Short mmCIF file of C-alpha atoms and ligand atoms in Angstrom, two decimals:
data_model
loop_
_atom_site.label_atom_id
_atom_site.label_comp_id
_atom_site.label_asym_id
_atom_site.label_seq_id
_atom_site.Cartn_x
_atom_site.Cartn_y
_atom_site.Cartn_z
CA MET A 25 0.02 -0.26 0.04
CA ASN A 26 1.23 3.41 -0.95
CA ALA A 27 1.82 5.06 2.42
CA GLN A 28 2.64 8.47 0.78
CA ASN A 29 -1.13 8.63 -0.73
CA LYS A 30 -2.92 11.93 -0.16
CA GLN A 31 -6.21 11.03 -1.08
CA ALA A 32 -8.72 10.51 1.87
CA TYR A 33 -9.88 7.06 0.57
CA VAL A 34 -8.78 4.69 -2.46
CA PHE A 35 -11.31 3.08 -4.38
CA PRO A 36 -9.40 0.17 -6.01
CA LYS A 37 -10.53 -1.45 -9.30
CA PHE A 38 -13.29 -4.21 -8.90
CA ASN A 39 -14.35 -6.20 -11.54
CA ALA A 40 -17.87 -7.51 -10.52
CA ARG A 41 -18.31 -10.60 -12.98
CA ARG A 42 -14.86 -12.01 -11.91
CA SER A 43 -15.74 -11.85 -8.48
CA PRO A 44 -14.88 -14.71 -6.45
CA VAL A 45 -18.55 -14.60 -4.78
CA PRO A 46 -20.94 -13.81 -7.21
CA VAL A 47 -22.75 -10.48 -7.23
CA ARG A 48 -26.24 -11.99 -7.15
CA ARG A 49 -29.87 -10.34 -6.08
CA TYR A 50 -31.40 -11.56 -3.17
CA ASN A 51 -35.02 -12.28 -2.50
CA LEU A 52 -35.63 -9.41 -0.16
CA PRO A 53 -38.75 -7.19 0.66
CA LYS A 54 -38.92 -3.81 -1.32
CA ASP A 55 -37.32 -1.31 0.56
CA PHE A 56 -34.84 -3.31 2.26
CA VAL A 57 -31.76 -1.06 3.35
CA PHE A 58 -28.23 -1.80 2.84
CA GLY A 59 -25.27 -0.06 4.73
CA ALA A 60 -22.81 -0.23 7.53
CA SER A 61 -22.79 0.63 11.29
CA THR A 62 -19.57 2.47 13.64
CA SER A 63 -19.49 3.91 16.94
CA ALA A 64 -18.34 7.05 18.18
CA TYR A 65 -15.65 5.76 20.51
CA GLN A 66 -14.21 3.40 17.94
CA ILE A 67 -13.85 5.55 15.01
CA GLU A 68 -14.06 9.16 16.29
CA GLY A 69 -10.71 9.95 18.02
CA ALA A 70 -10.48 13.40 19.30
CA ILE A 71 -11.10 13.19 22.94
CA ASP A 72 -9.16 16.07 24.38
CA PRO A 73 -11.22 18.11 26.17
CA GLY A 74 -8.78 21.17 25.30
CA THR A 75 -9.90 21.34 21.85
CA THR A 76 -13.00 19.48 21.55
CA GLY A 77 -14.78 20.27 24.63
CA ARG A 78 -15.49 16.42 25.24
CA GLY A 79 -15.98 15.12 28.90
CA ARG A 80 -14.04 12.05 30.12
CA SER A 81 -15.40 8.76 29.50
CA ILE A 82 -15.42 5.54 31.12
CA TRP A 83 -13.33 4.39 28.30
CA GLU A 84 -9.95 6.26 29.22
CA ASP A 85 -10.29 5.40 32.65
CA TYR A 86 -10.25 1.82 31.72
CA PHE A 87 -7.21 2.42 29.51
CA ALA A 88 -5.14 4.58 31.86
CA ALA A 89 -5.32 1.96 34.02
CA ARG A 90 -4.26 -0.75 31.29
CA PRO A 91 -1.25 1.63 29.75
CA HIS A 92 -0.23 -1.36 27.73
CA MET A 93 -3.47 -1.37 25.18
CA ASP A 94 -4.31 0.50 22.37
CA ASN A 95 -6.78 3.30 22.96
CA GLY A 96 -9.16 5.37 21.31
CA GLU A 97 -7.00 9.00 21.26
CA VAL A 98 -6.86 8.95 17.56
CA ALA A 99 -9.20 5.89 16.34
CA CYS A 100 -9.74 6.35 12.66
CA ASP A 101 -9.55 10.26 13.06
CA HIS A 102 -13.38 10.46 12.01
CA TYR A 103 -13.80 13.62 14.10
CA ASN A 104 -11.47 15.41 11.53
CA ARG A 105 -12.54 13.20 8.32
CA MET A 106 -15.88 13.36 8.69
CA LYS A 107 -16.68 14.73 5.28
CA GLU A 108 -14.34 12.33 3.45
CA ASP A 109 -15.91 9.29 5.23
CA VAL A 110 -19.38 10.53 4.43
CA ALA A 111 -18.22 10.44 0.50
CA MET A 112 -16.93 7.50 0.74
CA ILE A 113 -19.90 5.79 2.07
CA LYS A 114 -21.75 7.70 -0.64
CA ARG A 115 -19.56 6.36 -3.55
CA MET A 116 -19.83 3.04 -1.69
CA GLY A 117 -23.76 3.05 -2.76
CA HIS A 118 -24.85 2.71 0.96
CA LYS A 119 -28.62 4.06 1.70
CA VAL A 120 -28.25 4.06 5.27
CA TYR A 121 -25.34 4.33 7.86
CA ARG A 122 -25.75 3.53 11.57
CA PHE A 123 -23.75 5.60 14.16
CA SER A 124 -23.79 6.31 17.89
CA VAL A 125 -23.35 9.78 19.46
CA SER A 126 -21.00 10.01 22.47
CA TRP A 127 -22.82 11.26 25.88
CA PRO A 128 -19.44 12.86 27.25
CA ARG A 129 -18.80 14.72 23.77
CA ILE A 130 -22.51 16.47 24.13
CA MET A 131 -22.69 16.32 27.65
CA PRO A 132 -19.60 16.34 29.49
CA ASP A 133 -20.25 15.63 32.42
CA GLY A 134 -23.43 13.66 31.57
CA THR A 135 -25.79 16.07 32.80
CA GLY A 136 -26.02 19.84 32.84
CA ALA A 137 -23.74 21.84 30.47
CA VAL A 138 -24.41 21.04 27.14
CA ASN A 139 -20.86 21.46 24.66
CA GLU A 140 -22.36 22.94 21.49
CA GLN A 141 -19.08 21.92 19.82
CA GLY A 142 -20.20 18.45 20.44
CA LEU A 143 -23.62 18.45 19.37
CA LYS A 144 -22.76 20.61 16.00
CA PHE A 145 -20.63 17.75 15.24
CA TYR A 146 -23.33 15.16 15.25
CA SER A 147 -25.43 18.04 13.44
CA ASP A 148 -22.85 18.24 10.62
CA LEU A 149 -22.73 14.66 9.89
CA VAL A 150 -26.33 14.30 9.87
CA ASP A 151 -26.69 17.19 7.43
CA GLU A 152 -23.71 15.53 5.41
CA LEU A 153 -25.38 11.96 5.21
CA LEU A 154 -28.96 13.41 4.08
CA GLU A 155 -27.16 15.81 1.75
CA SER A 156 -25.51 12.57 0.20
CA GLY A 157 -28.61 10.45 0.19
CA ILE A 158 -27.70 8.31 2.96
CA GLU A 159 -30.21 8.06 6.06
CA PRO A 160 -28.99 8.54 9.36
CA TYR A 161 -29.56 5.20 12.35
CA LEU A 162 -28.80 7.00 15.23
CA THR A 163 -27.70 4.98 18.58
CA LEU A 164 -28.08 7.26 21.85
CA TYR A 165 -25.51 5.10 23.59
CA HIS A 166 -22.73 2.68 22.58
CA TRP A 167 -20.85 2.05 25.60
CA ASP A 168 -18.87 5.47 26.18
CA LEU A 169 -20.44 6.59 29.65
CA PRO A 170 -19.42 10.01 30.95
CA SER A 171 -16.82 9.34 33.99
CA ALA A 172 -19.23 11.58 35.97
CA MET A 173 -22.05 9.12 35.51
CA GLU A 174 -19.79 6.12 36.93
CA LYS A 175 -19.00 8.12 39.87
CA LEU A 176 -22.64 7.93 40.68
CA GLY A 177 -22.71 4.42 40.23
CA GLY A 178 -22.82 3.86 36.54
CA TRP A 179 -25.62 1.65 35.20
CA THR A 180 -26.37 0.37 38.76
CA SER A 181 -27.82 3.69 39.37
CA ARG A 182 -31.37 4.91 38.56
CA ALA A 183 -30.29 8.35 39.10
CA VAL A 184 -28.26 7.48 35.80
CA ALA A 185 -30.99 6.35 33.90
CA ALA A 186 -32.88 9.50 34.49
CA HIS A 187 -29.73 11.50 33.20
CA PHE A 188 -29.99 9.11 30.39
CA ALA A 189 -33.25 10.53 29.10
CA ASP A 190 -32.48 13.79 29.69
CA PHE A 191 -29.26 13.31 27.67
CA ALA A 192 -31.89 11.72 25.13
CA GLU A 193 -34.19 14.74 25.13
CA VAL A 194 -31.10 17.03 24.33
CA VAL A 195 -30.15 15.02 21.37
CA LEU A 196 -33.39 14.93 20.11
CA ARG A 197 -34.34 18.61 20.35
CA ARG A 198 -31.41 19.05 18.03
CA LEU A 199 -31.58 16.46 15.43
CA GLY A 200 -34.89 14.96 15.84
CA ASP A 201 -36.02 17.40 12.62
CA ARG A 202 -33.83 15.53 10.68
CA VAL A 203 -32.89 11.91 12.28
CA LYS A 204 -35.82 9.48 11.91
CA LYS A 205 -34.46 6.58 13.13
CA TRP A 206 -33.46 6.20 16.90
CA CYS A 207 -31.93 3.59 19.05
CA THR A 208 -31.47 3.64 22.83
CA PHE A 209 -28.84 1.26 23.75
CA ASN A 210 -26.64 -0.74 21.60
CA GLU A 211 -26.04 -4.40 22.99
CA PRO A 212 -27.30 -4.07 26.63
CA GLU A 213 -25.63 -7.58 26.98
CA VAL A 214 -22.35 -6.24 26.62
CA ILE A 215 -22.93 -3.29 29.00
CA VAL A 216 -23.43 -5.71 31.75
CA ALA A 217 -20.36 -7.37 30.46
CA GLY A 218 -18.24 -4.72 31.48
CA TYR A 219 -19.75 -4.72 35.17
CA ILE A 220 -19.44 -8.55 35.85
CA GLY A 221 -16.16 -8.90 34.09
CA ASP A 222 -13.09 -7.11 33.41
CA GLY A 223 -12.79 -7.29 29.73
CA LEU A 224 -14.67 -4.00 29.26
CA ALA A 225 -15.07 -0.63 30.87
CA PRO A 226 -15.86 -0.04 33.87
CA GLY A 227 -14.29 -3.65 34.55
CA LEU A 228 -15.82 -4.16 37.87
CA SER A 229 -15.45 -7.74 38.02
CA ASN A 230 -18.65 -8.47 40.08
CA PRO A 231 -20.94 -11.21 38.89
CA LYS A 232 -23.78 -10.25 41.64
CA LEU A 233 -24.44 -6.98 39.29
CA ARG A 234 -25.70 -9.07 36.44
CA VAL A 235 -29.50 -8.33 37.00
CA ILE A 236 -28.97 -5.34 38.51
CA VAL A 237 -27.31 -3.47 35.28
CA ALA A 238 -29.50 -5.41 33.33
CA HIS A 239 -32.71 -4.49 34.48
CA ASN A 240 -31.42 -0.88 35.21
CA LEU A 241 -30.62 -0.62 31.68
CA MET A 242 -34.09 -1.58 30.49
CA VAL A 243 -35.24 0.75 33.15
CA ALA A 244 -32.77 3.63 31.31
CA HIS A 245 -34.25 2.48 28.16
CA GLY A 246 -37.58 2.78 28.63
CA LEU A 247 -37.41 6.22 30.29
CA ALA A 248 -35.99 7.10 26.79
CA VAL A 249 -38.60 5.63 24.66
CA LYS A 250 -40.94 7.33 26.79
CA ARG A 251 -39.44 10.84 26.46
CA ILE A 252 -38.72 10.54 22.83
CA ARG A 253 -42.37 9.49 22.55
CA SER A 254 -43.68 12.72 24.39
CA LEU A 255 -41.26 15.11 22.48
CA ASP A 256 -42.19 13.24 19.04
CA THR A 257 -46.20 14.38 19.02
CA ALA A 258 -46.33 13.79 15.28
CA GLU A 259 -45.47 10.08 16.00
CA ARG A 260 -42.84 10.64 13.11
CA LEU A 261 -39.92 8.97 14.66
CA ASP A 262 -39.16 5.24 14.90
CA VAL A 263 -37.45 3.87 18.06
CA GLY A 264 -36.17 1.07 19.11
CA ILE A 265 -33.20 -0.65 20.72
CA VAL A 266 -30.11 -2.98 19.54
CA VAL A 267 -29.62 -6.34 21.07
CA ASN A 268 -26.94 -9.13 20.55
CA LEU A 269 -28.32 -12.15 20.11
CA VAL A 270 -26.43 -15.03 20.43
CA PRO A 271 -28.25 -18.47 20.15
CA VAL A 272 -27.09 -21.07 22.54
CA GLU A 273 -27.43 -24.70 21.01
CA PRO A 274 -27.53 -28.16 23.14
CA ALA A 275 -24.42 -30.12 22.09
CA THR A 276 -26.62 -32.93 22.85
CA LYS A 277 -30.45 -33.55 23.30
CA SER A 278 -29.39 -33.93 27.07
CA ALA A 279 -27.88 -30.40 27.17
CA THR A 280 -31.13 -28.74 25.96
CA VAL A 281 -32.41 -27.49 29.13
CA ALA A 282 -28.54 -26.15 29.88
CA ALA A 283 -28.53 -24.02 26.52
CA ARG A 284 -32.06 -22.47 27.07
CA LYS A 285 -31.30 -21.41 30.44
CA MET A 286 -27.99 -19.53 29.31
CA TRP A 287 -29.87 -18.25 26.23
CA GLN A 288 -32.63 -16.94 28.62
CA ARG A 289 -30.17 -15.35 30.92
CA ASN A 290 -27.63 -13.68 28.59
CA TYR A 291 -30.03 -12.96 25.79
CA ALA A 292 -33.55 -13.36 25.71
CA ILE A 293 -33.68 -11.30 29.11
CA TYR A 294 -34.03 -8.48 27.07
CA LEU A 295 -36.50 -9.98 24.65
CA ASP A 296 -38.67 -11.00 27.33
CA GLY A 297 -38.42 -7.65 29.10
CA ILE A 298 -39.54 -5.70 26.02
CA PHE A 299 -41.94 -8.16 24.32
CA HIS A 300 -43.36 -10.02 27.04
CA GLY A 301 -43.42 -7.29 29.77
CA LYS A 302 -41.71 -10.12 32.27
CA TYR A 303 -38.38 -11.81 32.92
CA SER A 304 -37.91 -15.72 32.56
CA GLN A 305 -37.87 -17.42 36.17
CA VAL A 306 -34.02 -17.83 35.55
CA VAL A 307 -33.66 -14.27 35.47
CA LEU A 308 -36.30 -13.65 38.39
CA ASP A 309 -34.40 -16.22 40.84
CA GLU A 310 -31.32 -14.42 39.93
CA ALA A 311 -32.81 -11.19 40.66
CA ALA A 312 -33.99 -12.18 43.99
CA ALA A 313 -30.61 -13.92 45.04
CA THR A 314 -28.63 -10.76 43.93
CA GLY A 315 -30.99 -8.23 45.58
CA ALA A 316 -32.25 -6.74 42.08
CA VAL A 317 -35.43 -4.75 42.86
CA ILE A 318 -37.93 -5.13 40.04
CA THR A 319 -41.33 -3.36 39.97
CA ASP A 320 -44.90 -3.96 38.03
CA GLU A 321 -44.01 -0.09 37.11
CA ASP A 322 -40.53 -0.67 35.68
CA MET A 323 -41.86 -3.68 33.60
CA ALA A 324 -44.78 -1.65 32.00
CA LEU A 325 -41.98 1.43 31.04
CA ILE A 326 -39.45 -1.48 29.74
CA SER A 327 -42.30 -3.22 27.59
CA GLN A 328 -43.62 -0.33 25.78
CA PRO A 329 -43.92 -0.85 21.89
CA LEU A 330 -40.98 -0.39 19.56
CA ASP A 331 -40.99 0.48 15.98
CA TYR A 332 -38.16 -1.88 15.08
CA LEU A 333 -35.88 -4.15 16.75
CA GLY A 334 -31.74 -4.09 15.94
CA ILE A 335 -30.20 -7.60 15.98
CA ASN A 336 -26.33 -7.30 16.05
CA TRP A 337 -25.36 -11.37 15.11
CA TYR A 338 -22.09 -12.67 15.38
CA LEU A 339 -22.03 -15.91 16.43
CA ARG A 340 -23.72 -18.83 18.25
CA LEU A 341 -22.60 -20.81 21.34
CA VAL A 342 -22.66 -24.74 21.48
CA VAL A 343 -23.16 -26.19 25.37
CA ASN A 344 -22.63 -29.18 26.87
CA ARG A 345 -25.03 -30.63 29.32
CA GLN A 346 -23.36 -28.62 32.64
CA GLY A 347 -23.89 -25.55 30.53
CA ARG A 348 -19.95 -25.12 29.46
CA VAL A 349 -19.18 -23.91 25.92
CA VAL A 350 -17.74 -26.57 23.51
CA LYS A 351 -16.22 -26.35 20.49
CA LEU A 352 -17.68 -28.55 17.64
CA PRO A 353 -14.84 -30.17 15.79
CA GLY A 354 -14.21 -28.62 12.05
CA ALA A 355 -16.05 -25.35 13.46
CA GLU A 356 -14.54 -22.56 11.51
CA GLU A 357 -13.62 -19.51 13.32
CA THR A 358 -12.74 -15.68 13.11
CA LEU A 359 -9.83 -13.54 14.53
CA MET A 360 -12.31 -13.47 17.64
CA GLY A 361 -12.62 -17.34 17.70
CA TRP A 362 -16.07 -16.84 17.22
CA GLU A 363 -17.90 -19.67 15.13
CA ILE A 364 -18.76 -18.78 11.63
CA CYS A 365 -22.48 -20.57 11.15
CA PRO A 366 -25.21 -18.78 9.34
CA ALA A 367 -27.17 -21.24 9.77
CA ALA A 368 -27.90 -20.65 13.39
CA LEU A 369 -29.11 -17.35 12.30
CA SER A 370 -31.87 -18.60 10.15
CA ARG A 371 -32.86 -20.71 13.00
CA MET A 372 -32.82 -18.13 15.58
CA LEU A 373 -34.78 -15.61 13.41
CA LEU A 374 -37.33 -17.90 12.74
CA SER A 375 -37.88 -19.41 16.36
CA MET A 376 -37.59 -15.80 17.90
CA ASN A 377 -40.54 -14.97 15.15
CA LYS A 378 -42.68 -17.72 16.97
CA GLU A 379 -41.69 -16.90 20.51
CA TYR A 380 -42.47 -13.20 20.37
CA LYS A 381 -44.65 -10.83 18.78
CA LEU A 382 -41.73 -8.82 17.09
CA PRO A 383 -41.81 -5.45 15.29
CA PRO A 384 -39.47 -5.31 11.82
CA ILE A 385 -36.32 -6.44 12.15
CA TYR A 386 -32.73 -5.07 11.23
CA ILE A 387 -29.81 -6.85 11.18
CA THR A 388 -27.94 -3.71 12.84
CA GLU A 389 -24.58 -5.58 12.93
CA ASN A 390 -22.92 -8.53 11.32
CA GLY A 391 -19.35 -8.98 10.23
CA ALA A 392 -16.12 -10.89 11.00
CA ALA A 393 -12.56 -10.04 12.29
CA LEU A 394 -10.43 -11.57 9.75
CA ALA A 395 -6.84 -11.26 8.52
CA ASP A 396 -6.87 -9.45 5.38
CA THR A 397 -4.23 -9.01 2.68
CA VAL A 398 -3.03 -5.91 2.28
CA SER A 399 -1.13 -5.31 -1.04
CA ASP A 400 -0.25 -2.78 -3.68
CA ASP A 401 -3.25 -3.44 -5.91
CA GLY A 402 -6.27 -3.15 -2.81
CA VAL A 403 -7.01 -5.12 -0.01
CA HIS A 404 -8.01 -8.71 -0.14
CA ASP A 405 -10.52 -10.34 2.08
CA ASN A 406 -12.54 -12.99 0.02
CA ARG A 407 -13.55 -14.76 3.46
CA ARG A 408 -15.22 -11.52 4.63
CA MET A 409 -17.23 -11.59 1.12
CA LEU A 410 -18.04 -14.91 1.26
CA TYR A 411 -19.24 -14.47 5.18
CA THR A 412 -21.55 -11.42 4.04
CA HIS A 413 -23.15 -13.39 1.22
CA GLU A 414 -23.56 -16.30 3.46
CA HIS A 415 -25.52 -14.27 6.00
CA LEU A 416 -27.44 -12.59 3.92
CA SER A 417 -28.63 -15.99 2.53
CA ALA A 418 -29.72 -16.87 5.80
CA ILE A 419 -31.68 -14.13 6.43
CA GLU A 420 -33.35 -14.51 3.12
CA LEU A 421 -34.14 -18.02 4.25
CA ALA A 422 -35.80 -16.37 7.46
CA ILE A 423 -37.75 -13.84 5.21
CA ALA A 424 -39.15 -16.89 3.38
CA GLY A 425 -40.21 -18.28 6.70
CA GLY A 426 -42.06 -15.01 7.26
CA VAL A 427 -39.50 -12.96 9.34
CA ASP A 428 -40.06 -8.93 8.71
CA MET A 429 -36.74 -7.87 7.68
CA ARG A 430 -36.23 -4.63 6.81
CA GLY A 431 -32.51 -3.85 6.41
CA TYR A 432 -28.70 -5.40 6.76
CA PHE A 433 -25.90 -3.25 8.39
CA ALA A 434 -22.23 -4.78 7.96
CA TRP A 435 -20.23 -4.51 10.97
CA SER A 436 -18.05 -2.47 10.09
CA LEU A 437 -17.96 0.41 7.79
CA MET A 438 -14.14 0.43 8.35
CA ASP A 439 -11.22 -1.24 10.52
CA ASN A 440 -11.62 0.28 13.97
CA LEU A 441 -10.62 0.21 17.88
CA GLU A 442 -11.94 -3.23 19.05
CA TRP A 443 -12.16 -1.74 22.42
CA SER A 444 -9.82 -3.42 24.73
CA LEU A 445 -8.83 -5.79 21.91
CA GLY A 446 -7.22 -3.06 19.94
CA TYR A 447 -6.43 -2.57 16.02
CA SER A 448 -5.91 -5.67 15.42
CA LYS A 449 -9.16 -7.27 15.20
CA THR A 450 -9.98 -5.96 11.71
CA PHE A 451 -13.93 -5.96 11.18
CA GLY A 452 -13.93 -3.18 8.43
CA MET A 453 -15.13 -3.26 5.00
CA VAL A 454 -12.50 -0.51 4.47
CA HIS A 455 -8.87 -0.78 5.58
CA VAL A 456 -7.64 2.13 7.55
CA ASP A 457 -3.68 2.68 7.42
CA ARG A 458 -2.91 2.92 10.99
CA LYS A 459 0.08 5.78 9.96
CA THR A 460 -1.47 7.71 7.45
CA MET A 461 -5.38 6.89 7.86
CA VAL A 462 -6.09 6.46 4.55
CA ARG A 463 -9.06 4.44 4.08
CA THR A 464 -8.94 1.47 1.11
CA VAL A 465 -12.11 -0.01 0.17
CA LYS A 466 -11.32 -3.64 0.82
CA ASP A 467 -12.79 -6.00 -2.07
CA SER A 468 -15.44 -7.22 0.41
CA GLY A 469 -16.63 -3.56 0.22
CA MET A 470 -16.52 -3.49 -3.38
CA TRP A 471 -18.02 -6.34 -3.75
CA TYR A 472 -21.03 -5.44 -1.15
CA SER A 473 -21.12 -2.00 -3.37
CA ALA A 474 -21.95 -4.16 -6.50
CA MET A 475 -24.25 -6.01 -5.00
CA ILE A 476 -26.22 -3.07 -3.69
CA LYS A 477 -26.39 -1.68 -7.21
CA ALA A 478 -27.44 -4.82 -8.52
CA ASN A 479 -30.34 -5.19 -5.94
CA LYS A 480 -31.17 -1.83 -6.36
CA ARG A 481 -31.69 -2.36 -10.17
CA ALA A 482 -33.36 -5.40 -9.83
CA GLU A 483 -36.20 -3.76 -7.42
CA ALA A 484 -36.25 -0.91 -10.23
CA ASN A 485 -36.94 -3.35 -12.92
CA LYS A 486 -39.60 -5.15 -10.96
CA ARG A 487 -41.32 -1.95 -10.12
CA ALA A 488 -41.22 -0.60 -13.73
CA LYS A 489 -42.50 -4.16 -14.53
CA SER A 490 -45.38 -3.98 -12.32
CA ALA A 491 -46.31 -0.38 -13.39
CA ARG A 492 -46.64 -1.20 -17.13
C1 LIG B 522 -20.74 -5.10 18.73
C2 LIG B 522 -20.39 -3.95 19.30
O1 LIG B 522 -21.69 -3.20 19.05
C3 LIG B 522 -19.17 -3.30 18.90
O2 LIG B 522 -18.78 -2.02 19.16
C4 LIG B 522 -17.98 -4.27 18.52
O3 LIG B 522 -16.66 -3.79 17.64
C5 LIG B 522 -18.55 -5.59 17.46
N1 LIG B 522 -19.72 -6.30 18.19
C6 LIG B 522 -17.50 -6.48 17.05
O4 LIG B 522 -16.97 -7.36 18.76
#
């Protein structure tokens, strides 16, 4: 790769006819959208309070205690390259873009004063996207809690849940005239992981906090949904949440109960709360044992109707009778050690559709960390291309089985900070040179772009035919 390249991004040549993975059209509903996802902390950089007005987040605290790790100081320098990045997304032909706003960038202390410079950054991003014909999908919280909020007890605290609803209001008042798609939280299960383990901020390693934090996050979600709805008198906005779902499948028949329990405890807890208005017995038992307070009013708040559900999907787990995760021989894994198993995505969507009354669904993240080949003629990643195709085919199957799927977002637009795992776990459809910050669209990104075009053409032809 030419390190001297002054261009903001490189769009190598790509011959769709010679693509190792065919560019084909999928049987998808009309208006199914394609795009990519990112999150604020993973791509923005520019965390210096002096020049940006941004407050400190729990991630600076986390990395300060672990100086050997990569951190988010520079990330992809997106804060300074926003316009070029949007131009690249447009050139890739994406119709939608999912990003998150940083709470400490907008409200440095989490409550009280608003940092106009921070809010303006997102307002400009939204304008740039809309002018480029790309619809913004905004996530209010993707893991970068203001440090000041953690001092109040973080997500164990009801006060923080209330502050979150106020923050939602600040963002909505500024961007609600232009952003239609709103999401409260990204992956509550992983936010919980930061409290019960050490792999993510704040890294408290206290297993007793599992249900306390999960439930409080759901309350915060409910408060924010209510606030957004109260301000959206025209009922113009779509409000949802993004959950990461990992189907837990039994290695043998005798492992069925253990698999179901793990699924209910870690993943279905959010679906049960939102769509059934009550948690499963496994969760209630754990709540009672750990002192989580759950009231009927909480459950009413949590189970307000949503306009859509976002699902982040990466892997399935297989467990034995003791509930221990086992690896099946021959299973193919990504650099994260996550099994590639798209069939489990179809199975999960079909069974969820029976168990819950679901709103329309978007796959809000799906992707693979793989070792790419960076060379002078581009960045080669055939496996990611195939991975994306396999998952789109899995979605196609779910649609054929009656699931209301509305869109697909690749994780990620570009290689970025994989949190405590640094920059070596590359998930992007665009490579980012860590020295020059030059972006190069990978083969998978070129394929994705050709595929989007082909599907749009097919849709347009279909419409023209039916109009005749
Ligand atoms: C889901 C998270 O939302 C995102 O931040 C993370 O980078 C990807 N999974 C990959 O682990």
